[in-house]
Structures are given as C-alpha cells and as structure tokens.
Coordinates of C-alpha atoms in Angstrom, one line a residue:
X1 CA -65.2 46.2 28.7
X2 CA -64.5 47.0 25.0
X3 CA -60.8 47.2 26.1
X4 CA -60.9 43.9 27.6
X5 CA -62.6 42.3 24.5
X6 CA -59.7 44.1 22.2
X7 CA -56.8 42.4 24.7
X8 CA -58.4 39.0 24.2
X9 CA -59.1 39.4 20.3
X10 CA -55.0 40.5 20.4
X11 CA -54.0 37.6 22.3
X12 CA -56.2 35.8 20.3
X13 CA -54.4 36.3 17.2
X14 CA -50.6 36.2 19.0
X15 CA -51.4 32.7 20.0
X16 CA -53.0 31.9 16.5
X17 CA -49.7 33.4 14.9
X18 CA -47.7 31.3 17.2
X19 CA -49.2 28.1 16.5
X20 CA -48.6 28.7 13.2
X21 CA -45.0 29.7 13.4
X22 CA -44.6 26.8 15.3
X23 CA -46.4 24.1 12.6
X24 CA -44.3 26.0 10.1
X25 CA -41.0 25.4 11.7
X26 CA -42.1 21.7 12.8
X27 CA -43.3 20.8 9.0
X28 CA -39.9 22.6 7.6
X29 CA -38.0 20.1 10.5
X30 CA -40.3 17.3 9.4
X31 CA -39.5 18.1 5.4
X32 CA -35.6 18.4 6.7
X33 CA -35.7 14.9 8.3
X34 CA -37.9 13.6 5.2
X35 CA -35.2 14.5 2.5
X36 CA -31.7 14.1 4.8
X37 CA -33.3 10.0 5.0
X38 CA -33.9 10.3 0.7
X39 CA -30.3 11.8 0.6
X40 CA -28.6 9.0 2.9
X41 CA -30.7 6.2 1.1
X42 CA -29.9 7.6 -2.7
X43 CA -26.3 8.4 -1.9
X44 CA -25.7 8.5 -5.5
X45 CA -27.1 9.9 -9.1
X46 CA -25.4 8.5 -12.2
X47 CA -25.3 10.8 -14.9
X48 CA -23.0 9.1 -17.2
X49 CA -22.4 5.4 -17.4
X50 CA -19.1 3.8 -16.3
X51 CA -18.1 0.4 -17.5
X52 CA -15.1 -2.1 -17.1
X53 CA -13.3 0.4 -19.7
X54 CA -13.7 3.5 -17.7
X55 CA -10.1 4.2 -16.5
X56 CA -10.5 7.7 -15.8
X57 CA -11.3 8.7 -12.2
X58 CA -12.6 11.7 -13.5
X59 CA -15.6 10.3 -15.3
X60 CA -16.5 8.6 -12.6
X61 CA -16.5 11.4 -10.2
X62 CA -19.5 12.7 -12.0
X63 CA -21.5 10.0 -10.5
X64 CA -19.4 9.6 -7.1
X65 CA -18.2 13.4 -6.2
X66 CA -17.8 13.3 -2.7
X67 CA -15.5 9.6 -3.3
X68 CA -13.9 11.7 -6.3
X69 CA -12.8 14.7 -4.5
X70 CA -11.1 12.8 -1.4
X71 CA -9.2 10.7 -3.9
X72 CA -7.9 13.5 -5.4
X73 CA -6.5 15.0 -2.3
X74 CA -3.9 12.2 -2.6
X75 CA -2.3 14.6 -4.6
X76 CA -1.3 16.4 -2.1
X77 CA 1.9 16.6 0.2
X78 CA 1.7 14.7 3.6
X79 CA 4.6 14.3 6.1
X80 CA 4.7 12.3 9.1
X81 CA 7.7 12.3 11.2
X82 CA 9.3 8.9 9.6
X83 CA 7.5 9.3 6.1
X84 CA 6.0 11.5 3.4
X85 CA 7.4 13.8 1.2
X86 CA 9.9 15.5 3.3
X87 CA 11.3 19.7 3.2
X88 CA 12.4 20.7 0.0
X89 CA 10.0 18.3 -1.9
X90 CA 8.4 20.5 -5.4
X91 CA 4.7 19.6 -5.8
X92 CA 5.9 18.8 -9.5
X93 CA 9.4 17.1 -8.6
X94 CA 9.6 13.6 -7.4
X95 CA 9.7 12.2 -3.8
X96 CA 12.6 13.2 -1.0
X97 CA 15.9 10.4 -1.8
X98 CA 15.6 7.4 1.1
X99 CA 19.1 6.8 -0.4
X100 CA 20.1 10.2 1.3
X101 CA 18.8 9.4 5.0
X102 CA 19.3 6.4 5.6
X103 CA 23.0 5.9 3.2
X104 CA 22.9 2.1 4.3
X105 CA 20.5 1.6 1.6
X106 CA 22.9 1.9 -1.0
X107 CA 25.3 -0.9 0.7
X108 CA 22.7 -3.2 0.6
X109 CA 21.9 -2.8 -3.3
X110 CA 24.9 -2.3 -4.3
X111 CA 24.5 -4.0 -7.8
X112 CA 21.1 -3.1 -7.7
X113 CA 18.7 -0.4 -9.3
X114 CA 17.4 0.3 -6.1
X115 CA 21.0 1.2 -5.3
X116 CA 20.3 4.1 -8.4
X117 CA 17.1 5.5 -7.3
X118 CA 14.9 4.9 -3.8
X119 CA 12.3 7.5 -2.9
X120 CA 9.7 7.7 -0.1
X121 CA 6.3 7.4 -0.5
X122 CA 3.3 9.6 -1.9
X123 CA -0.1 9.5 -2.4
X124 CA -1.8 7.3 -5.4
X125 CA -2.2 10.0 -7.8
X126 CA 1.7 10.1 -8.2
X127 CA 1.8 5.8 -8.1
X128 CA 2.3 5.7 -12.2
X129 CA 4.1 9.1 -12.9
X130 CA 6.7 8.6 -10.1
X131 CA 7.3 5.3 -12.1
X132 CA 8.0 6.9 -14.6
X133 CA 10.2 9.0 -13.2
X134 CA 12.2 6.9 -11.3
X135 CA 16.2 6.1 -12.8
X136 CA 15.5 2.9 -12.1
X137 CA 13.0 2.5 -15.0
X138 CA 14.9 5.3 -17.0
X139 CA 18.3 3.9 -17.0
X140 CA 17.5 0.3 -16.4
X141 CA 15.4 -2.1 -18.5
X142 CA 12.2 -3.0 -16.4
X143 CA 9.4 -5.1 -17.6
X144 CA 5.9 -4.5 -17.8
X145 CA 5.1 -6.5 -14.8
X146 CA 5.6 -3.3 -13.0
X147 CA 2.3 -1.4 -14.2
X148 CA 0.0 -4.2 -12.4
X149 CA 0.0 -2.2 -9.4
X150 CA 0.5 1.5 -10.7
X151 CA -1.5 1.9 -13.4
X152 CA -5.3 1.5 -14.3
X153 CA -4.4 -1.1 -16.7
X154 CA -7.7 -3.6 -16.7
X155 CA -8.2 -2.3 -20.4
X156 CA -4.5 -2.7 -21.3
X157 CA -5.1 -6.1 -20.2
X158 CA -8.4 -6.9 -22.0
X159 CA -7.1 -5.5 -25.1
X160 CA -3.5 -7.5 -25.3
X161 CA -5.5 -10.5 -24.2
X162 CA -8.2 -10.4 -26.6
X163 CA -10.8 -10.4 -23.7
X164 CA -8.8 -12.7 -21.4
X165 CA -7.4 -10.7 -18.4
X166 CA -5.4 -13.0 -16.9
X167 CA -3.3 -14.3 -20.5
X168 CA -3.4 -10.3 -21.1
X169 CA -1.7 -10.3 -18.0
X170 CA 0.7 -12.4 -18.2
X171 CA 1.6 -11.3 -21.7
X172 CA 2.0 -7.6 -20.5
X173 CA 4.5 -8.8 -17.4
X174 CA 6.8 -10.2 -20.1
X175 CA 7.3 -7.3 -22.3
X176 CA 9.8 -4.4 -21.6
X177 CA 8.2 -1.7 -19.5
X178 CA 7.9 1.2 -22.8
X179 CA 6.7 -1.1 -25.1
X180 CA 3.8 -1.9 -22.7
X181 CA 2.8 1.5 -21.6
X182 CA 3.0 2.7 -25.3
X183 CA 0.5 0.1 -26.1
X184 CA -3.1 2.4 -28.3
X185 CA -6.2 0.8 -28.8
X186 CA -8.4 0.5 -32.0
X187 CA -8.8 4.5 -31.8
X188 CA -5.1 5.3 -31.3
X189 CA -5.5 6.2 -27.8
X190 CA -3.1 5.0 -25.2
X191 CA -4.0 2.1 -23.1
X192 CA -2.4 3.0 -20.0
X193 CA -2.9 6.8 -19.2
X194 CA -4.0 6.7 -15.3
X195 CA -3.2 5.8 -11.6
X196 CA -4.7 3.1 -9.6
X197 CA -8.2 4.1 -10.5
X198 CA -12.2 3.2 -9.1
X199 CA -12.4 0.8 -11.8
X200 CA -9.7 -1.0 -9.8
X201 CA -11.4 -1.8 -6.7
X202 CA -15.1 -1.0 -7.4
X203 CA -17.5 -3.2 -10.0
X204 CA -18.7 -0.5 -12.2
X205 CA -22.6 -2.0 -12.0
X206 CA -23.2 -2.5 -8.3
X207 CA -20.1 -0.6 -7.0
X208 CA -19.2 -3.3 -4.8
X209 CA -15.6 -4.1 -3.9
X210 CA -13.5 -6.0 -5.8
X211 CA -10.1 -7.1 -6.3
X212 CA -9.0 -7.2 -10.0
X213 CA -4.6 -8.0 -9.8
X214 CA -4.1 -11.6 -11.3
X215 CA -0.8 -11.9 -9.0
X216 CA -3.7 -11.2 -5.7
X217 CA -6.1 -13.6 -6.8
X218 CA -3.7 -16.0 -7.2
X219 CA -1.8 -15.6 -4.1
X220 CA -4.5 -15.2 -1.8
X221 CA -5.7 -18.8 -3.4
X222 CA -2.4 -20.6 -3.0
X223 CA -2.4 -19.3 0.9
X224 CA -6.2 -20.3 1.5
X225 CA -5.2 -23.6 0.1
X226 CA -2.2 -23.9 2.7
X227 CA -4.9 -23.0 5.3
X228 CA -7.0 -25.6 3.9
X229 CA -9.4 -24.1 2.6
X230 CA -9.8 -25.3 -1.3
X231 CA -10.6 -22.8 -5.2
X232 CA -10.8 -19.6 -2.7
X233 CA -11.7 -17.0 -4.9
X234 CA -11.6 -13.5 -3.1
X235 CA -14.6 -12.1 -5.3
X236 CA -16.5 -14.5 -4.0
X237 CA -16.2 -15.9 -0.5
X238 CA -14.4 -13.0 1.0
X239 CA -16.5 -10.7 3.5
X240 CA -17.1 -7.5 2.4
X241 CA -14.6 -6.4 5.6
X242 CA -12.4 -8.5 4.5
X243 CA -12.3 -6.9 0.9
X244 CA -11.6 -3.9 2.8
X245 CA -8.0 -5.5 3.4
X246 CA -8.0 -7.3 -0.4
X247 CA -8.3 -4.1 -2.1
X248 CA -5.2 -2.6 -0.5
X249 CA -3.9 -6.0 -0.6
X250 CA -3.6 -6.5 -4.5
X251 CA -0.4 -4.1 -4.2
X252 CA 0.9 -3.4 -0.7
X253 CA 2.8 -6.9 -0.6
X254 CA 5.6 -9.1 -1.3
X255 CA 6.2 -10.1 -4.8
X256 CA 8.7 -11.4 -7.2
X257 CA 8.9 -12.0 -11.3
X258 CA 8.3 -15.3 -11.7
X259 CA 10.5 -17.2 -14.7
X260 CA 11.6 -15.3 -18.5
X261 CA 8.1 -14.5 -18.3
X262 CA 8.2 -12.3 -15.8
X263 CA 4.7 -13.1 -14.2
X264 CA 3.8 -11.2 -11.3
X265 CA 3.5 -13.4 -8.4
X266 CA 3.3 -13.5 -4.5
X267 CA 4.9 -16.3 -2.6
X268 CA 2.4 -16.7 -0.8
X269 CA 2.2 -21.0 -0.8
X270 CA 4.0 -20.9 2.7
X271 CA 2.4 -18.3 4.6
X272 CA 2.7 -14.7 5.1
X273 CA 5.4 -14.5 7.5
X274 CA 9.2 -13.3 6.1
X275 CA 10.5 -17.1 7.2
X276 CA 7.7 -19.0 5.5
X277 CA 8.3 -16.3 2.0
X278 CA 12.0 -16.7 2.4
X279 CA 11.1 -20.6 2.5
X280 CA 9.4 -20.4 -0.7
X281 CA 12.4 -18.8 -2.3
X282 CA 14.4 -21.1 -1.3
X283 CA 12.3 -23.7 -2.9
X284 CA 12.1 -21.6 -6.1
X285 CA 15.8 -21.3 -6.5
X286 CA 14.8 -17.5 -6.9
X287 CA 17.3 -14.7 -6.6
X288 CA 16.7 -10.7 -7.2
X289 CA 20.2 -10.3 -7.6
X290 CA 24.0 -10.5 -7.1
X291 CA 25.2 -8.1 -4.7
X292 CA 27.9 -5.7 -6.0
X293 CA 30.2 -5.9 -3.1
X294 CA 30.7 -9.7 -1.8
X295 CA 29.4 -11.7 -5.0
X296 CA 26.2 -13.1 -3.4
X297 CA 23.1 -14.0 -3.9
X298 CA 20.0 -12.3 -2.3
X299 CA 17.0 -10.9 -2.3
X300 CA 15.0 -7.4 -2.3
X301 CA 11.9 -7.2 -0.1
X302 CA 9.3 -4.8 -2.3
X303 CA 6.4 -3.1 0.2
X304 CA 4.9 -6.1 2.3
X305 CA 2.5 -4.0 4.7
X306 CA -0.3 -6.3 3.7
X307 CA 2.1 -9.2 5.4
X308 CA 2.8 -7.0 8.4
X309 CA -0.4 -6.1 8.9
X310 CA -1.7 -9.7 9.1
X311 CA 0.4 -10.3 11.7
X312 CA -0.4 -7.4 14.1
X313 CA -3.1 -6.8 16.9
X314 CA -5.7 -4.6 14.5
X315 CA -6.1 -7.7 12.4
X316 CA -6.7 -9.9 14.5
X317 CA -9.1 -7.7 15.7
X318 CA -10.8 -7.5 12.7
X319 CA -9.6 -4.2 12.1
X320 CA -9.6 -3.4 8.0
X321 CA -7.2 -1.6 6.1
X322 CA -9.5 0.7 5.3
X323 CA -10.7 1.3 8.5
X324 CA -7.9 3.4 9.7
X325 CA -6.6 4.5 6.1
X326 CA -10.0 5.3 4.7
X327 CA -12.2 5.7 7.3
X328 CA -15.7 6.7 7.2
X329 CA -16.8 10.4 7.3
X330 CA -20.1 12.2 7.2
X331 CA -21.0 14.5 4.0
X332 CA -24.9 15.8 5.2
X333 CA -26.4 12.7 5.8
X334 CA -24.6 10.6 3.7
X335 CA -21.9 8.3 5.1
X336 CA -18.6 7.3 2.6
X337 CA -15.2 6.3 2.6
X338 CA -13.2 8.8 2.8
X339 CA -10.5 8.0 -0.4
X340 CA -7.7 10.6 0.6
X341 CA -5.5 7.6 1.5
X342 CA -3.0 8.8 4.1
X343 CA -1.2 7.8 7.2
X344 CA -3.7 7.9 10.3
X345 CA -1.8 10.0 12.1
X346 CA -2.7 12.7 9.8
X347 CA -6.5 12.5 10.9
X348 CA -6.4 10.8 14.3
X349 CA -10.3 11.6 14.9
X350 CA -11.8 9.5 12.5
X351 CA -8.7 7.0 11.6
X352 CA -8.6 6.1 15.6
X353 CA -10.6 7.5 17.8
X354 CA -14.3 6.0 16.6
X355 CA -12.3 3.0 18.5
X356 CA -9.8 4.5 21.0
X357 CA -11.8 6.7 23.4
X358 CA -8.4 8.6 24.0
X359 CA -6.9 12.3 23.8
X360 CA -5.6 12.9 20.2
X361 CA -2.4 14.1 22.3
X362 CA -2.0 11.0 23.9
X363 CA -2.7 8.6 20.6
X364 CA -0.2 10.3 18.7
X365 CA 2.6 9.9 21.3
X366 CA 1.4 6.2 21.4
X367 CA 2.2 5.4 17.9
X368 CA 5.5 7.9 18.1
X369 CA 6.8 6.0 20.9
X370 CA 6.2 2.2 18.7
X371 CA 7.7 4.3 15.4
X372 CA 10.7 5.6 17.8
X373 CA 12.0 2.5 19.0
X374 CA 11.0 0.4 16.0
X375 CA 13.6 3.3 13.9
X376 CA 16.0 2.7 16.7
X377 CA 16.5 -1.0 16.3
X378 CA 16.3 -0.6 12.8
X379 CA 19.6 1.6 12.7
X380 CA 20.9 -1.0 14.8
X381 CA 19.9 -4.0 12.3
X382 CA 21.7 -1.8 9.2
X383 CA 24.5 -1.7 11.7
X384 CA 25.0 -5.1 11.7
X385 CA 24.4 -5.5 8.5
X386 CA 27.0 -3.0 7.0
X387 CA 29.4 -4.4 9.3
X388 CA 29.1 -7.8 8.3
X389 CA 29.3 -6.6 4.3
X390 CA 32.5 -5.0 5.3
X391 CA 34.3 -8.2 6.7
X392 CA 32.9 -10.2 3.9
X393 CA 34.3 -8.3 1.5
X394 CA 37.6 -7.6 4.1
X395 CA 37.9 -11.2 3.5
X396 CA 37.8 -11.4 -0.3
X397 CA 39.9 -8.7 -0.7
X398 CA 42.4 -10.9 1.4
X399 CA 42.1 -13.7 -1.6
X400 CA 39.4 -15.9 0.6
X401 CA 38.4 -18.6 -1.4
X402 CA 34.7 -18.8 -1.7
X403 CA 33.7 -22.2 -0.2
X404 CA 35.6 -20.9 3.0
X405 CA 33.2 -17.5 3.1
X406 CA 29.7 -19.8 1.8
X407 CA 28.6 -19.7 5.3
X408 CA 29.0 -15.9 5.6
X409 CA 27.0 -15.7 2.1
X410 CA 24.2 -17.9 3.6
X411 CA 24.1 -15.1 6.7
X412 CA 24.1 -12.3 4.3
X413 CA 21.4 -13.5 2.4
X414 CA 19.4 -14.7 6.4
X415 CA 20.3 -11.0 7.3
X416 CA 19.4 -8.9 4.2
X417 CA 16.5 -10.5 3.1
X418 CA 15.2 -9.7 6.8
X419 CA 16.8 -6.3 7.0
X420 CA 14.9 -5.3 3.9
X421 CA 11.7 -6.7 4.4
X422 CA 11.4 -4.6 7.6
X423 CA 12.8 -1.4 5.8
X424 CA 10.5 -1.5 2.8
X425 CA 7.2 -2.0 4.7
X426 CA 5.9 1.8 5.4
X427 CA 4.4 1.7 8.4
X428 CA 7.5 2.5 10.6
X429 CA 6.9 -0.6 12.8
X430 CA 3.1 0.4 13.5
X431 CA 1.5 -2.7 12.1
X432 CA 3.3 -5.2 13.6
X433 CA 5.5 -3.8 16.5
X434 CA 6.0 -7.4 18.1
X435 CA 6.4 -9.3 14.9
X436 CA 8.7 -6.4 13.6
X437 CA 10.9 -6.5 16.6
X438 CA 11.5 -10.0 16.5
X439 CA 12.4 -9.8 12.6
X440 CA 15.3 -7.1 13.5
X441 CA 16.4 -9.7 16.1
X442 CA 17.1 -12.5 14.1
X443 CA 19.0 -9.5 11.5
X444 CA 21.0 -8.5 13.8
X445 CA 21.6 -12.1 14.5
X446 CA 22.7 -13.5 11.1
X447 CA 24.3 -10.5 10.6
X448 CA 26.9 -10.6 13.6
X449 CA 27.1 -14.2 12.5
X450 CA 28.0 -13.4 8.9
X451 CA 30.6 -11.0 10.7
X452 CA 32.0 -13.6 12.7
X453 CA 31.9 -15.8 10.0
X454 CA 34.4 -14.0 7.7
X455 CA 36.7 -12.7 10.3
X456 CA 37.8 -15.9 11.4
X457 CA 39.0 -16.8 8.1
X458 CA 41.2 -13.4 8.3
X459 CA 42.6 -15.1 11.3
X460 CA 43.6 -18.0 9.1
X461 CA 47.1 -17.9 8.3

C-alpha cells in the first residue's frame, strides 16, 4: 500500500512539473508573440534627428539600420548577362566601357562626349563618383544640371537659392559642373558630398515618400495636364503606389537642357512615348548635337526606363518600380523595402515570385529569352544604322550637295533618335518587350531609308 501511495505522490509531482513546463513554455510563446507585434508596430527608434539638411545616409541609418544596410549593398558588384559591371571590373575602378562591346556606339556620337566615355551601369552608391570620373565631365565642359539626379543636392539647392528650391535649382543647372559641386556653406563644408540619398525620396518627419527633382515635378505636371487632369502635384495627389514609380522616376527618364540656362527638363508635354518626345523636340527646335560624320543634326536619348516602363504589361498592372527592384523582405517581424537596388534577376524569390507562382529556373529563362531576342534586333537596328551613316557620308565625300542628302538627314535623325532611345534604357527589352520591338522596327526602317536615300544620289551622274 505504502508503495502504491509513493507511485501516486511521484506521479503526482511529474504531472505538477509538467503543467508547469508546459505554462512556462506557453507564457514564454505568449511573451514572444507579445513583443514580435511591439517590434512590427514600432519598426523604428530615432536616436538622432534628421532634417531636410541631413544628406548623409549614414546618419540616417542610425534610425533606419535595416533600410541603411541594404542601401549600402548597392556598392557592391552585380552582373546580369546583358548588364552590370562586367569581368575585369576593380571594386575601386570605374564601370566595364559600353563603347568596347557594342563599337557601334561610337558611330553614332561621333562628335559627341558620349563618343569619349560610355560605361554600364552600377549601383547608386557609385551614381556621383562615377560622374566624376567619367572623361566626359573631365575633358568636356558639363553644367551643373547634371548633379540633379546624382547627387544629394536638396541643401546645395536651398543654399544657392536662399531657401527657394526650385530658383536654387535652376541657378545650379546653369553653372559649369566644378563650380557647382565646389559650392561650401556658411561652415566651409561642401554642399554636395553624397549619392542619391534618403533625404531624396523620404520626408524626414513622417518618412513618407516623396519626390524632390524640380525637372520631375514639372514633367509629371505638364503630362497630367495633357491627360487632362489640371496643377497635378505628385506630393500630393499621387498614391502612395504610385510614388513607388515617382521616386525612381525623378531620374530614370528622358531629359534635355532646356535654353543658355540649362534647366533640367523632361519633354514630357506630348506623352511618354519616343514619337510624342521626338514631337516635342521638334517643336522646341532642340538639338543635342551635330554628328561628326554626316553634319547632322540629332539627338541623344539619356536613360528613359521610367518611359518604357509605362508602356509595358507590369504597369498597367499596377506593378511599381519598386515592387520588383525593391521588394519587400522580412527582418523578425518587421517588414521593409529592401534598398539594395538591383536587377530582379538577381533575387527572383522576392522580386517575382510573391506574383509568379513559377520555378525560379523557369522565370529566369523567361526574361532571358525577351532580353535574347530584344539584343538580337537590336544588333540588327545598329546595323541599319551604321550602314546608312556610311552611305551618307559615301555621298558627301562624292561632293553631294546638302539639299540633295536633307532627306537622308531627316532619316538619320528618325533612325538615331530611335536607335538610342532603345539602347540607353537598361532593361534589355524587359519593360517593354512589345513597345521596344516596334521602336527597333521603325529604326530599322528610317534607317534603310536613309541608306536608300543617299545612294541614289551616288547613282546621279
């Protein structure tokens, strides 16, 4: 009996022991859950203050880490098959030559600084020191237009504009490119000294998106008002997923120095697509330059995925920028943006698949296959292109006069204009396969009839 009455008392106390194990691991679940839902509400503690001066990234990476640290992975060296760095690239050297692949390049800007100096792209934390860098700021004069997309430069700005953004703006654009980055404040300290920076696309008080380039907010305006829709200002009637597309927007685009003042602007007043910018040339009178070789005037595209991408299937799907560039990420229970900008094929599982419910295999052999025949029409375009630059200036070597090669000229500048604006858009024909395609088309088209053009007056006797 006694032995009975010591196996209950024994039992007893495993069951009490287990209970208790069992409230201890449920209350250290429950205290788990409890602070993972504090951590995902209070996603952030600042411990300094950051204002509309703060150009450093770095002070505000004290308040925003896990935003900080992505960002600065964008210092790192990506390579996709038709972009990035490239073999051979030094972490401390600039970008692989596009000038060396794809020789073509240099027919078309021949004349041009572009014809000098053309690299590929890297990741933001190189967008002002490549600038720098480049011959075609160090051997030609370049105004100071060129930091409103590769620089932090609100405070440069606010500072030449005594508080006024947008007259310091337009007073910065006008002056040569060293004068303006050597520009100190009241304590001696340079004005300029970072990359495209938080400060850039976030409102320091609420951290809300934003889009702070003048040449943006008056572009998207002009092409609301063509859409008839009146005084759009982006920081105010935009949706916050649309911002997701304005803050890439303020840079990854079209754009030309408008008049001696050199104001950044983005010919927007037609539309986005490359007929309806070329139309508002046109209108201008604007030319980029005189082309070495036949004498003519044309123009150079700059980077216009912003353009492209309006045009293509993920935006009218609502698709952001950001979304596939930037997508979100877990961090413990905290969601962000992940701010290591790079091409989605570099991180497929996030970048696509929260949409696609396919093998990574299969996705990437998707977007291979659009990039592989986009690059193959694209040869094929320069083709044309360098083909019809060699009978124009077959022709003029001949003595042509120039009223009998102006229609040749009007091709060139039809084909070029085309040509270039396809070439200098980075996304290898992702954005906008369709729209792309039908751009080469129409390149190849002017081309061969620039060709035509000034061969039959070599058959003139």
């Amino acid at each position: 009996m006694a032995t009975i009455r010591a196996r209950g008392w024994l039992l007893g106390l495993v069951g009490l022991a287990g209970v208790a194990g069992l409230t201890v691991l449920l209350l250290a679940l429950l205290t788990n859950i409890f602070e993972r839902k504090q951590e995902g509400r209070q996603t952030t503690v600042r411990l300094v203050e950051v204002t509309e001066d703060t150009m450093d990234p770095k002070v505000w990476g004290q308040n925003w880490p896990l935003q900080y640290d992505s960002y600065l992975r964008t210092s790192r060296s990506t390579t996709t098959k038709y972009g990035g760095r490239g073999l051979g690239a030094s972490d401390t050297g600039p970008a692989e030559q596009k000038l060396d692949r794809d020789p073509w390049l240099k027919r078309i800007f021949a004349g041009y600084a572009f014809a000098l100096d053309y690299r590929d792209r890297r990741g933001r934390a190189y967008a002002l020191f490549d600038q720098e860098e480049t011959r075609r700021v160090t051997e030609r004069q370049q105004p100071g237009a060129c930091l409103q997309c590769h620089a932090a430069n609100l405070a440069l700005y606010r500072s030449v504009g005594k508080g006024d953004v947008q007259k310091g703006f337009e007073q910065v654009s006008g002056m040569p490119y060293r004068e303006a980055r050597e520009l100190k404040d009241d304590k001696g300290q340079l004005l300029v000294q970072h990359p495209v920076s938080c400060v850039d696309c976030h409102d320091p008080k609420t951290m809300a998106l934003r889009v702070t380039r003048p040449g943006f907010i008056a572009g998207i305006k002009a092409l609301k008002a063509k859409e008839g829709i009146a005084d759009f200002d982006p920081n105010r009637d935009a949706t916050r997923q649309e911002m997701r597309s304005f803050a890439c927007g303020q840079c990854h685009v079209e754009y030309y120095f408008k008049g001696p003042g050199k104001v950044v602007t983005y010919p927007w007043a037609n539309g986005l697509k490359v007929e309806e910018i070329e139309a508002y040339y046109e209108r201008e009178g604007f030319t980029d330059f005189v082309h070495a070789e036949t004498g003519n005037k044309v123009l150079k595209a700059q980077h216009p995925e912003f353009e492209v991408w309006s045009q293509g299937v993920h935006a009218r799907a609502g698709v952001a920028c950001a979304d596939c560039h930037m997508p979100y990420e877990r961090v413990g229970a905290t969601k962000v943006s992940d701010h290591w900008v790079r091409s989605p094929l570099l991180n497929l599982n996030r970048a696509c698949q929260s949409c696609h419910a396919v093998p990574e295999k299969e996705l990437e052999a998707r977007v291979l296959t659009i990039q592989d025949r986009h690059h193959a029409l694209l040869q094929r375009a320069a083709r044309a292109t360098t083909d019809m630059l060699d009978a124009i200036v077959a022709a003029k070597k001949r003595g042509t006069a120039e009223r009998d090669l102006q229609a040749a000229a009007g091709q060139h500048r039809k084909a070029q204009w085309r040509l270039d604006f396809v070439a200098a858009e980075n996304s290898m024909g992702f954005h906008a396969p369709q729209e792309l395609a039908r751009i080469l088309g129409e390149v190849i088209d002017h081309a061969r009839q620039g060709q035509l053009e000034a061969e039959r007056t070599l058959r003139k006797p």
